[in-house]
XYZ file of C-alpha atoms in Angstrom:
709
model
C -2.591 60.041 63.288
C 0.833 60.400 61.897
C 2.396 63.515 61.588
C 3.366 62.952 57.722
C -0.106 61.942 57.214
C -2.156 65.236 58.597
C 0.199 67.283 56.780
C -0.908 65.529 53.885
C -4.339 64.944 54.503
C -3.639 68.809 54.530
C -1.826 68.711 50.960
C -3.549 66.824 48.981
C -6.703 68.757 49.540
C -4.634 72.455 48.549
C -3.443 69.728 45.296
C -6.792 68.440 43.836
C -8.091 71.972 44.580
C -5.253 72.910 42.025
C -5.687 70.583 40.441
C -8.766 71.595 39.536
C -8.172 75.184 38.771
C -5.367 74.566 36.336
C -7.710 72.281 34.038
C -5.942 69.100 34.720
C -8.437 67.267 32.911
C -11.371 68.246 35.608
C -14.284 70.769 36.248
C -13.978 73.243 38.822
C -13.831 71.051 42.036
C -16.524 71.218 45.049
C -17.591 69.916 48.297
C -19.397 66.476 47.913
C -21.167 64.667 50.685
C -21.323 61.029 50.791
C -24.985 59.948 49.446
C -27.881 59.117 51.839
C -26.870 54.735 51.778
C -23.186 55.607 52.665
C -21.420 56.407 56.039
C -17.806 57.648 55.957
C -16.600 57.016 59.298
C -12.681 59.114 59.313
C -12.453 60.509 56.165
C -12.154 64.222 55.765
C -14.615 66.911 53.935
C -13.556 66.384 50.250
C -14.088 67.833 47.396
C -15.722 66.267 44.701
C -13.496 64.760 41.520
C -15.228 65.490 38.130
C -13.405 64.519 34.804
C -13.649 66.401 31.568
C -16.048 65.166 28.920
C -18.871 62.441 29.501
C -18.145 58.691 28.274
C -21.304 57.571 25.926
C -23.217 55.261 28.296
C -22.126 51.320 28.468
C -24.532 48.605 27.069
C -24.028 45.278 27.659
C -25.704 42.634 24.909
C -27.956 39.755 27.241
C -29.517 38.224 23.922
C -31.449 38.674 20.760
C -35.035 38.025 20.313
C -36.435 35.085 19.404
C -38.226 36.160 16.311
C -36.863 40.064 15.562
C -33.472 41.270 15.012
C -33.069 43.022 18.252
C -31.333 42.584 20.903
C -31.927 42.504 24.801
C -29.891 44.519 26.896
C -28.461 46.572 29.899
C -27.674 50.095 30.354
C -28.206 52.651 33.583
C -30.988 54.325 33.564
C -31.925 56.349 36.993
C -28.369 55.164 38.547
C -28.683 51.306 38.283
C -28.659 48.986 35.738
C -31.462 47.917 33.602
C -32.957 46.125 30.792
C -33.785 47.975 27.642
C -34.661 46.958 23.759
C -31.878 47.652 21.398
C -33.783 47.581 18.152
C -30.842 48.052 15.387
C -27.749 48.959 15.362
C -27.265 52.753 16.576
C -30.539 53.084 17.679
C -31.629 54.425 20.922
C -32.513 52.052 24.019
C -35.699 51.875 24.809
C -36.552 50.764 28.529
C -37.740 48.312 30.054
C -37.386 48.259 33.715
C -36.497 50.862 35.906
C -35.670 51.555 39.797
C -32.953 51.724 42.361
C -32.528 48.246 42.264
C -30.111 46.931 39.587
C -31.214 44.106 36.866
C -28.227 40.684 36.427
C -29.535 38.710 33.970
C -32.854 38.063 31.646
C -33.913 35.879 28.589
C -36.775 36.155 25.913
C -39.800 33.359 26.478
C -37.860 31.175 23.344
C -40.862 30.747 20.798
C -42.406 34.169 20.330
C -40.391 36.601 22.291
C -44.287 37.476 23.493
C -42.587 38.059 27.358
C -39.129 37.966 29.240
C -37.999 36.317 32.749
C -34.995 38.583 34.301
C -33.476 38.360 38.179
C -32.809 40.816 40.536
C -31.804 41.251 43.816
C -31.686 44.290 46.678
C -28.937 46.850 48.076
C -26.376 44.101 46.403
C -27.193 41.557 48.326
C -27.149 38.595 45.776
C -30.704 36.776 46.542
C -31.943 37.285 42.948
C -35.496 37.018 42.381
C -36.951 36.411 39.090
C -39.810 38.092 37.723
C -41.898 37.666 34.783
C -42.962 41.075 32.407
C -44.779 41.534 29.574
C -42.641 44.822 27.641
C -44.193 47.477 26.646
C -44.923 48.040 22.616
C -41.877 49.894 20.862
C -41.062 53.052 21.571
C -43.711 53.181 24.848
C -42.028 55.410 27.741
C -44.403 53.594 29.744
C -43.347 50.856 31.964
C -45.722 47.784 32.724
C -44.905 46.036 36.665
C -42.689 42.934 36.718
C -44.919 39.847 38.373
C -42.521 38.068 40.742
C -41.868 34.589 40.332
C -39.518 33.234 43.357
C -39.959 33.971 46.848
C -37.618 36.632 48.535
C -34.881 35.620 50.543
C -33.909 33.124 48.731
C -31.493 33.350 45.929
C -32.213 32.133 42.214
C -28.311 31.066 40.678
C -29.125 30.006 37.694
C -32.019 29.740 34.888
C -32.775 28.799 31.731
C -35.697 28.425 29.699
C -36.465 24.730 27.836
C -36.561 25.216 23.947
C -39.830 25.265 22.939
C -40.817 27.857 25.977
C -42.170 24.306 27.846
C -41.240 26.697 31.026
C -38.054 27.270 32.464
C -35.778 25.245 34.841
C -33.683 27.198 38.037
C -31.748 26.719 40.784
C -32.919 27.849 44.062
C -30.043 28.671 46.843
C -31.639 29.028 50.255
C -29.656 31.852 52.125
C -28.280 32.150 56.030
C -29.110 36.121 56.109
C -27.207 38.924 57.849
C -25.653 38.423 61.060
C -23.279 41.921 60.988
C -22.933 43.583 63.630
C -24.346 48.033 64.013
C -21.555 49.780 62.010
C -20.666 51.560 64.787
C -19.255 48.060 66.152
C -15.988 49.394 64.700
C -14.917 51.991 66.857
C -15.522 49.976 69.531
C -14.327 46.781 69.044
C -11.592 45.363 71.513
C -8.544 44.375 68.989
C -7.301 42.148 71.455
C -11.157 40.185 72.415
C -11.477 37.368 69.870
C -14.849 36.971 70.705
C -15.381 39.917 68.662
C -15.789 38.602 65.823
C -18.834 37.387 64.310
C -20.639 34.890 65.046
C -19.984 31.567 62.828
C -23.432 30.280 60.820
C -24.100 26.730 61.224
C -26.954 26.639 58.803
C -26.074 24.100 56.552
C -26.029 24.531 52.432
C -29.155 23.605 50.739
C -29.722 24.417 46.783
C -32.990 23.158 45.237
C -34.216 22.784 41.677
C -37.647 23.142 40.010
C -39.023 23.285 36.944
C -42.058 26.203 36.244
C -44.329 27.959 33.843
C -43.627 31.736 34.001
C -47.562 32.145 33.332
C -48.676 30.021 36.415
C -45.796 30.418 39.532
C -48.335 28.289 41.089
C -46.777 25.570 38.895
C -43.074 25.128 40.346
C -42.524 21.931 40.840
C -39.037 20.274 42.315
C -36.792 18.318 40.371
C -34.237 18.045 43.023
C -32.833 19.054 46.103
C -29.762 18.755 48.437
C -29.018 19.369 51.826
C -25.020 20.265 52.823
C -24.681 20.110 48.462
C -24.986 22.665 45.577
C -26.602 22.079 42.110
C -24.560 24.660 39.873
C -23.584 24.630 35.717
C -27.400 24.226 34.999
C -27.868 23.148 31.636
C -30.947 21.824 28.925
C -29.739 19.931 25.818
C -31.579 21.012 22.655
C -33.682 17.882 23.128
C -34.835 19.513 26.437
C -32.389 17.227 28.870
C -32.096 19.296 32.167
C -28.665 18.822 33.124
C -26.823 19.918 36.799
C -23.404 19.482 38.466
C -24.016 18.517 41.815
C -21.386 18.881 44.296
C -20.956 17.927 48.172
C -18.525 17.529 50.727
C -16.094 18.052 47.771
C -17.510 15.562 44.907
C -18.966 16.504 42.439
C -21.079 14.425 39.568
C -23.533 15.498 36.383
C -26.927 14.325 37.142
C -29.829 14.344 34.955
C -33.383 15.704 35.386
C -36.848 14.252 34.183
C -39.340 16.306 34.114
C -41.946 14.191 34.062
C -44.775 15.375 36.980
C -44.800 11.339 38.404
C -41.195 11.211 38.709
C -40.027 11.854 42.495
C -37.708 14.468 42.442
C -33.720 13.594 42.249
C -31.196 13.422 39.587
C -29.647 10.177 38.040
C -25.897 10.044 36.696
C -24.792 9.691 33.151
C -25.259 6.133 31.903
C -27.350 5.148 34.944
C -30.656 2.673 33.526
C -33.388 4.617 32.480
C -30.867 7.760 31.390
C -31.157 9.562 27.758
C -30.807 6.794 25.955
C -34.300 5.297 26.279
C -35.992 5.666 23.355
C -33.508 7.718 20.868
C -31.684 6.794 18.171
C -28.420 9.406 18.850
C -27.157 10.191 21.529
C -27.331 13.481 22.685
C -24.363 15.481 22.917
C -23.845 18.921 25.276
C -20.205 20.872 24.561
C -18.444 22.147 27.082
C -14.905 23.456 28.253
C -12.511 21.326 30.256
C -9.371 20.804 30.481
C -8.063 17.135 29.329
C -4.777 15.959 28.847
C -3.310 19.097 28.892
C -3.420 22.634 31.046
C -5.507 24.709 28.861
C -9.183 24.011 28.646
C -10.030 23.176 25.429
C -13.885 21.868 23.115
C -15.232 18.677 24.960
C -17.965 16.690 23.607
C -20.152 14.924 27.088
C -22.410 11.922 26.103
C -25.630 12.203 27.501
C -26.258 8.550 27.399
C -23.083 7.352 28.429
C -21.708 9.658 30.360
C -18.505 9.662 28.034
C -16.125 13.177 27.458
C -14.112 13.320 24.476
C -12.040 16.398 23.361
C -13.369 17.636 19.697
C -10.428 16.854 17.382
C -9.280 20.625 16.929
C -6.614 22.634 16.853
C -5.322 23.983 19.942
C -4.647 27.684 20.582
C -2.205 27.973 22.885
C -4.757 29.670 25.707
C -7.815 28.813 27.719
C -11.425 28.610 25.747
C -12.856 31.227 27.911
C -16.496 31.154 26.091
C -18.007 29.282 23.321
C -21.564 29.489 21.357
C -23.394 26.426 19.316
C -26.001 27.648 16.616
C -29.337 27.085 16.714
C -30.415 23.144 16.150
C -30.339 22.856 12.448
C -28.561 25.449 11.840
C -25.583 25.833 9.044
C -23.329 28.296 11.109
C -20.686 26.931 12.845
C -19.162 26.625 16.543
C -18.158 30.285 17.819
C -15.272 30.077 20.316
C -13.283 32.187 22.224
C -9.640 31.834 23.580
C -8.000 33.827 26.132
C -4.645 34.033 24.218
C -2.200 35.621 26.666
C -5.259 37.693 28.370
C -6.627 38.761 24.851
C -9.934 37.419 23.594
C -9.636 35.842 20.097
C -12.747 34.718 18.473
C -12.974 31.864 16.144
C -15.644 29.720 13.921
C -14.842 26.260 14.075
C -16.115 23.281 11.302
C -14.889 20.184 13.311
C -14.072 17.713 10.028
C -13.183 20.883 7.866
C -10.386 22.326 6.550
C -9.840 24.721 7.735
C -11.205 23.642 10.946
C -11.051 27.132 13.043
C -10.441 30.544 11.066
C -10.446 33.824 13.110
C -12.716 36.308 12.835
C -12.699 40.043 13.351
C -9.306 39.803 13.593
C -9.469 43.546 12.947
C -10.432 44.601 16.691
C -8.634 46.086 19.752
C -6.675 43.777 21.796
C -9.419 43.215 24.843
C -11.723 40.798 26.112
C -15.021 39.204 23.982
C -17.911 37.856 26.979
C -21.319 36.591 26.173
C -21.589 35.371 21.730
C -24.508 34.372 20.969
C -25.788 33.481 18.039
C -29.015 34.763 16.984
C -32.065 31.771 16.413
C -33.426 32.193 13.257
C -30.696 34.613 11.298
C -26.935 34.330 10.450
C -26.211 36.872 13.527
C -23.352 35.998 16.077
C -23.548 39.076 18.894
C -20.751 39.433 21.374
C -19.565 42.193 23.734
C -16.093 43.665 23.334
C -14.611 46.214 26.007
C -10.945 46.897 25.039
C -8.178 49.963 26.443
C -10.227 52.293 23.716
C -13.636 51.136 24.626
C -15.726 50.569 27.887
C -17.916 48.862 26.201
C -19.483 47.821 22.705
C -21.851 44.890 21.462
C -20.686 43.976 18.243
C -22.707 41.228 15.548
C -20.368 39.287 12.832
C -22.410 37.859 10.098
C -20.944 35.790 7.048
C -22.932 38.151 4.491
C -21.382 41.110 5.963
C -17.353 42.353 5.913
C -16.323 42.540 9.197
C -17.956 43.747 12.799
C -20.820 46.057 12.803
C -21.257 48.000 15.800
C -24.379 47.988 17.765
C -23.472 50.661 20.320
C -20.192 52.364 21.332
C -17.410 53.322 19.848
C -13.392 52.887 20.011
C -11.285 55.936 20.859
C -9.416 57.387 18.509
C -6.146 58.884 18.306
C -6.479 62.570 18.832
C -4.052 65.513 19.178
C -3.373 66.395 23.349
C -5.699 63.201 24.317
C -4.015 60.488 26.607
C -5.121 56.772 25.621
C -3.816 54.165 28.130
C -1.260 51.998 26.243
C -0.931 48.620 28.303
C 2.764 46.979 28.101
C 3.611 43.115 30.004
C 5.536 43.228 32.853
C 7.643 40.314 33.707
C 9.680 39.738 37.202
C 11.000 36.824 39.004
C 9.785 35.879 42.060
C 11.220 34.182 45.322
C 11.302 30.710 44.149
C 12.820 31.157 40.577
C 9.132 31.239 39.071
C 8.509 33.646 36.139
C 5.385 36.605 37.152
C 3.536 38.982 34.879
C 1.163 41.482 34.680
C 0.528 44.666 32.449
C 1.925 47.961 33.032
C 0.392 51.596 31.792
C 2.815 54.542 32.064
C 2.354 58.061 33.150
C 1.819 60.673 30.235
C 5.167 61.608 28.769
C 4.875 64.973 30.574
C 5.832 63.846 33.512
C 9.362 63.473 33.889
C 11.199 62.303 37.004
C 10.368 59.347 39.345
C 6.892 58.676 39.073
C 4.849 57.460 41.582
C 2.781 53.396 41.531
C -0.367 52.513 41.617
C -0.722 48.550 42.339
C -4.147 46.982 41.569
C -4.378 43.309 42.387
C -7.399 41.764 40.976
C -9.865 39.173 43.319
C -11.125 35.891 42.356
C -8.127 34.630 43.071
C -9.065 32.952 39.846
C -9.692 36.054 38.200
C -6.952 37.835 35.939
C -5.343 41.591 34.688
C -6.414 42.041 31.124
C -5.856 44.620 28.739
C -9.800 46.183 28.892
C -11.146 49.865 29.447
C -9.600 51.496 32.325
C -12.235 52.662 35.357
C -12.746 56.526 36.011
C -10.591 56.509 39.101
C -7.147 54.126 38.112
C -7.510 56.406 34.734
C -7.218 59.399 36.624
C -4.551 58.072 38.502
C -2.927 57.597 35.770
C -3.667 60.599 33.424
C -4.128 63.957 35.731
C -1.797 62.296 39.056
C 0.960 60.943 36.658
C 1.510 57.182 38.285
C 2.484 54.121 37.224
C -0.378 51.672 36.977
C 0.506 48.146 37.259
C -2.266 44.767 37.535
C -0.143 41.964 38.457
C -1.531 38.519 37.603
C -0.152 36.858 40.801
C 0.130 32.731 40.856
C -3.350 31.659 41.068
C -4.608 33.793 38.453
C -6.511 32.169 35.324
C -5.178 32.044 31.662
C -2.284 30.747 32.804
C -3.374 27.023 33.024
C -3.956 24.986 35.664
C -1.091 24.141 37.511
C -0.584 28.096 37.900
C -4.218 28.502 38.743
C -3.834 25.902 41.725
C 0.097 27.300 42.866
C -1.797 29.803 45.516
C -3.754 26.826 47.346
C -4.465 25.692 51.067
C -1.078 26.553 52.776
C 1.190 28.271 49.860
C -1.727 31.089 49.947
C 1.076 33.166 50.981
C 3.304 32.835 47.878
C 0.970 35.177 46.256
C 2.005 37.521 48.743
C 5.415 36.905 47.820
C 5.199 37.555 44.199
C 3.872 41.540 45.710
C 7.088 41.422 47.297
C 9.016 40.467 44.504
C 7.095 43.038 42.333
C 8.471 45.644 45.290
C 12.038 45.163 44.365
C 11.538 45.606 40.763
C 9.675 49.002 41.115
C 12.897 49.684 43.150
C 14.786 48.461 40.452
C 13.052 51.404 37.759
C 14.212 54.824 38.148
C 11.145 55.862 36.186
C 8.884 54.900 39.466
C 9.464 55.715 43.101
C 9.447 52.935 45.330
C 9.154 55.806 48.576
C 5.697 56.033 46.922
C 3.654 53.293 46.148
C 0.003 52.417 46.710
C -1.283 49.079 46.784
C -4.967 48.555 45.960
C -7.228 45.258 45.643
C -11.051 43.735 46.019
C -12.454 40.994 46.939
C -9.155 38.866 47.162
C -7.402 41.558 45.767
C -9.014 43.176 48.890
C -7.010 40.387 51.429
C -3.954 40.924 49.158
C -3.592 44.468 50.049
C -4.282 43.447 53.700
C -1.531 41.345 53.632
C 0.723 43.329 51.696
C 0.500 45.999 53.617
C 0.823 44.074 57.391
C 4.583 42.282 55.601
C 5.689 45.456 53.667
C 4.302 48.699 55.508
C 7.908 49.541 55.737
C 8.031 49.310 51.567
C 4.588 51.263 50.671
C 3.097 54.496 51.225
C -0.888 53.231 52.052
C -3.593 50.272 51.032
C -6.991 50.445 49.599
C -9.273 47.666 50.229
C -12.376 47.001 49.610
C -14.421 44.547 50.128
C -11.871 42.448 51.337
C -11.220 39.257 53.685
C -9.355 40.274 57.157
C -9.250 36.802 58.778
C -10.005 33.395 56.766
C -11.445 31.480 59.390
C -14.450 33.827 60.448
C -14.670 34.309 57.013
C -15.429 30.595 55.934
C -17.202 30.519 59.046
C -20.010 33.568 57.594
C -19.730 33.790 53.757
C -23.255 32.374 52.533
C -23.570 28.502 52.802
C -23.609 27.830 49.154
C -20.259 29.774 48.854
C -18.879 27.857 51.767
C -17.480 23.807 50.838
C -15.424 25.510 47.810
C -14.212 28.482 49.248
C -12.934 25.914 51.877
C -11.145 23.683 48.527
C -9.551 27.196 47.826
C -8.459 28.346 51.188
C -8.598 25.542 53.350
C -11.205 23.976 56.105
C -11.280 26.058 59.097
C -13.197 23.223 60.945
C -9.313 20.866 61.008
C -7.467 22.390 63.925
C -4.229 22.165 62.351
C -5.255 24.145 59.267
C -7.753 26.436 61.080
C -4.631 27.603 63.203
C -2.580 28.134 59.386
C -5.564 30.298 58.724
C -5.170 32.302 61.686
C -2.150 32.856 61.324
C -1.984 34.283 57.563
C -4.769 36.078 58.415
C -4.324 39.521 58.648
C -6.162 40.367 61.141
C -3.911 38.388 63.103
C -0.819 40.971 61.937
C -3.050 44.257 62.101
C -0.585 45.687 64.605
C 2.137 45.766 61.714
C 0.057 48.058 59.239
C 1.964 51.822 59.968
C 0.717 53.130 56.402
C -2.418 54.702 55.950
C -5.322 52.284 54.733
C -8.881 52.806 53.035
C -11.051 50.058 53.597
C -14.631 50.100 52.035
C -17.100 47.709 52.348
C -21.088 46.978 52.056
C -23.126 45.929 54.196
C -25.183 43.290 52.287
C -22.253 41.898 51.394
C -23.198 37.948 50.771
C -19.780 37.305 49.662
C -16.987 38.799 51.954
C -19.505 39.667 54.988
C -19.274 42.963 55.993
C -17.946 41.806 59.579
C -14.594 41.563 57.527
C -13.927 45.003 57.334
C -15.135 46.105 61.242
C -12.482 43.243 62.834
C -9.780 44.601 60.331
C -11.016 48.553 60.913
C -11.288 48.269 64.616
C -8.078 45.942 64.939
C -5.585 48.547 63.315
C -6.893 52.624 64.563
C -6.611 49.940 68.018
C -2.137 49.828 66.694
C -2.267 53.996 66.830
C -2.753 53.616 62.093
C -5.083 55.653 60.377
C -7.918 54.521 59.021
C -10.695 55.591 56.479
C -13.673 53.363 56.874
C -16.977 53.520 54.068
C -19.687 51.514 54.177
C -22.773 51.359 52.361
C -26.156 50.377 53.072
C -27.511 50.008 49.889
C -24.543 47.745 48.578
C -23.231 44.458 48.438
C -20.386 42.692 47.030
C -19.373 46.116 44.713
C -20.623 49.544 44.374
C -23.269 49.413 42.064
C -24.768 52.679 42.752
C -23.986 55.621 40.425
C -24.187 58.282 43.764
C -21.886 55.993 45.391
C -19.537 55.067 42.801
C -18.916 58.608 42.425
C -18.489 59.103 45.920
C -15.690 56.623 46.286
C -13.871 58.586 43.397
C -13.649 61.272 45.259
C -12.746 59.789 47.788
C -10.174 57.405 46.728
C -8.497 60.118 44.663
C -8.403 62.633 47.465
C -6.515 58.963 49.437
C -4.126 58.753 47.191
C -3.099 62.159 46.868
C -2.830 62.451 50.663
C -0.594 59.054 51.276
C 1.213 60.136 48.721
C 1.824 64.022 49.841
C 2.431 62.449 53.907
C 5.803 60.831 52.060
C 8.475 63.371 53.687
C 10.410 64.494 50.654
C 13.900 63.335 51.429
C 13.124 60.008 52.292
C 15.189 57.084 50.875
C 13.607 53.616 49.536
C 13.519 51.053 51.859
C 14.947 47.561 51.187
C 13.472 44.220 51.866
C 12.506 44.667 55.701
C 14.752 41.788 57.975
C 11.825 41.200 60.084
C 9.826 40.578 56.527
C 12.360 38.027 54.907
C 11.303 36.028 58.276
C 7.760 35.671 57.771
C 8.204 35.460 53.672
C 11.748 33.946 53.444
C 13.837 33.522 50.030
C 12.697 36.451 48.160
C 15.039 36.720 45.359
C 16.145 39.886 43.125
C 13.707 40.580 40.329
C 14.981 41.039 36.948
C 12.199 42.970 34.184
C 11.576 40.939 30.736
C-alpha cells in the first residue's frame, strides 16, 4: 500500500472522529461493522457517520384508487420500500406489504379497486414477479398474504390492466441466471490471465406477452413469443387494444396483439389487414413522445388503424417532452405535459386547438424534477412526484378547483439561520473538440476558506442527466461537512440536450466522453477556489465505467476514485449482461461479436489499463446485479491490486444494481466518507497540481483549454 495513503488512512479516521467531537453536523462517532449481507474486503475499521437531524420519510406516488380520493404510494418500512395507502393529504400511510424484499411497482384493479397487483424481486436481482394482494381494511394493522401470479426465475418487465379490469397483460423476459464467481476469487485471479474473465452467456433473449385474469393465475394465455428479440413499450388503448414494440437484431416494429382466445399467438403490424380498423367508425389513437422533425421529443399521435404518426400541433418548448398524462376517457380535463428545460421540469396543460394551447401550472414550485403524473380516473385531480434541492421528494396534486398545488406528503426546507441549503449553479466548459459541456456545481458553505477539494459525481445511463434534485446523504455530507466542491457533469451522451448530443458517445466515440472529464479537470485547475490536487471522481453503472476510465487516463491528476457497479471490460460486460438487455447495449457500445469492434472495446476497457491506476480505488458491487455482472468488479479489483494499488472492495450478497436496503446504504455511506477523507489526506501538503500528462495526451489527443462560462 502507498505510504501516503497509509498515513492518510490513519489521519482520515482521526479527522472523522474529531469532526464528530466538534459537532460538525454529526452525532458522536462509534465503530460500525458490515451488516450480514455485506463483505468488506480491504477496508479498515470504520466509524459510523451519523448526520444530525432525521429527514421525514419520503413517499413516492404510484397511482390513484379508481373510486376513492386516495393514493397508492411507496414508502420505506423495515429497511425496504413497501406499498402503503395514503388516505388524504398529510395522513399517516397505512402499510399494505412488508418483508425485506422491496416492491417495485403496483396498480389497482381499475373498476372498483377490490385488489391490486404489484411486482417484487429478490435481493436486487430484478427478476420481478407479479403478486395479487387483497388489501386489509382501512386503518387495519394486519397485513394480508400476497398471491404469486407469475413464475420465479423470469422477469416481468411491464404489466397493465385492461380498461375495465378484464384481466391484465404482461411482458415476461426469460433470464440467463447467475454465473458469477465466488467473492474470494478477487484476490486469487491472475490479472494477466484473460481466461479469468467470466464465461460468456450464450442463451438467446426470449420475451413473451401474456394475458391473465389475476383471480385465476392458471388462466395465463400466450399472446406473443419472440426468441432473439424483446417486447417493450407495452401500452393499452382506451378501447382495450394491446400494443407493444418488438425489437430484434436492432430493428423495431410496433405490433398489435389480439385478445381473442381463438387467435394464434403473434402480433401484426400497424395498418395490416384485420387490424384495429375492423368495425370501428373512428380511428384509435395513442399518444407518445418522439423526436419528429427536430432534436427534441415532442407529442406525437400514433394512429393504430393506419400506423401513421403525426406530431400534435402545439407550441414547442425548448426542451424534451419527458412525461405525459392523458385524461380518462370522457373527461373534460386537458393533457398534462412535463418538459425537461435545461434540466428543470416544467408542467403544462395542453388543449390543442384552444387558446392558449399550452398553460403552465405549478410554476410556484422550486426548480426540480417532476415524475409520474397521473389523472384521477373520476375526479379532476392530477398527482405527481416532485423533488428539488430543498426536498428529497413530495407528492403533490393539482386541480382546476384549487389555487395552486396541494402537498400530500413531504415539505420544502425553509431557509433558517445557521442551516445550510445547497444551491445549484450552472458550470460550462469547452472540451477537446470545441463542444460545450455543462454540469451543475454546488459550492461548500462560505465558512470554508481557501482552495477546497472537489468531488466529481458522474451519472449513469449513459443517457441519464444530472439535474437539480435533492442531494443524497453522502454527497451533502461531503459538501456541508468536509467543505468539498461538488460537480455533476453532463458529458456528451447525456439526456436532455437533444438527440444529436445524445448520440455523440456511441460506438467508437466512447472515450470522447472521458475527454470531457479531462477538460473538466483543466477547468478545475483554472479555478482559484478549487484545489486541483485533491479531486475525487465517482460514478455508478455507466458512471462507474467513467470513474474507472478517468482513473486510468488521469491518475496523476486525481486523488482517488469510486466505482459503483461499473463496467470494467466492455467485452465481458456485453457477453454476460442479461440477454434481454444485450442487443440494446450493443447498439450503444458496439457489437463485441465483430472482430474489429471487439478489439476496439478491449482496448478502451479500463481493465486493459488497470496498471495505470495509481491512486486509491473504492469498488462497490451487488452480487445479484443483472445489468453489470458482478464479475466486472472481480476482474478490476484483481488487476489493480496486482499492479500494487490499494483497493477497497465492498460487495453485497443481497443487492443488485443498487444498494436498496437501509442497513447496507448506511454502511456504504460511512465507508464512502472514510475513503474520501483518507484519499484526500494522503495528498502531500506541498504537492503541486499536475498538468495534463504527455502520456495521457497521446491516448486522448487534442485536449483544449477549458473556459469557464
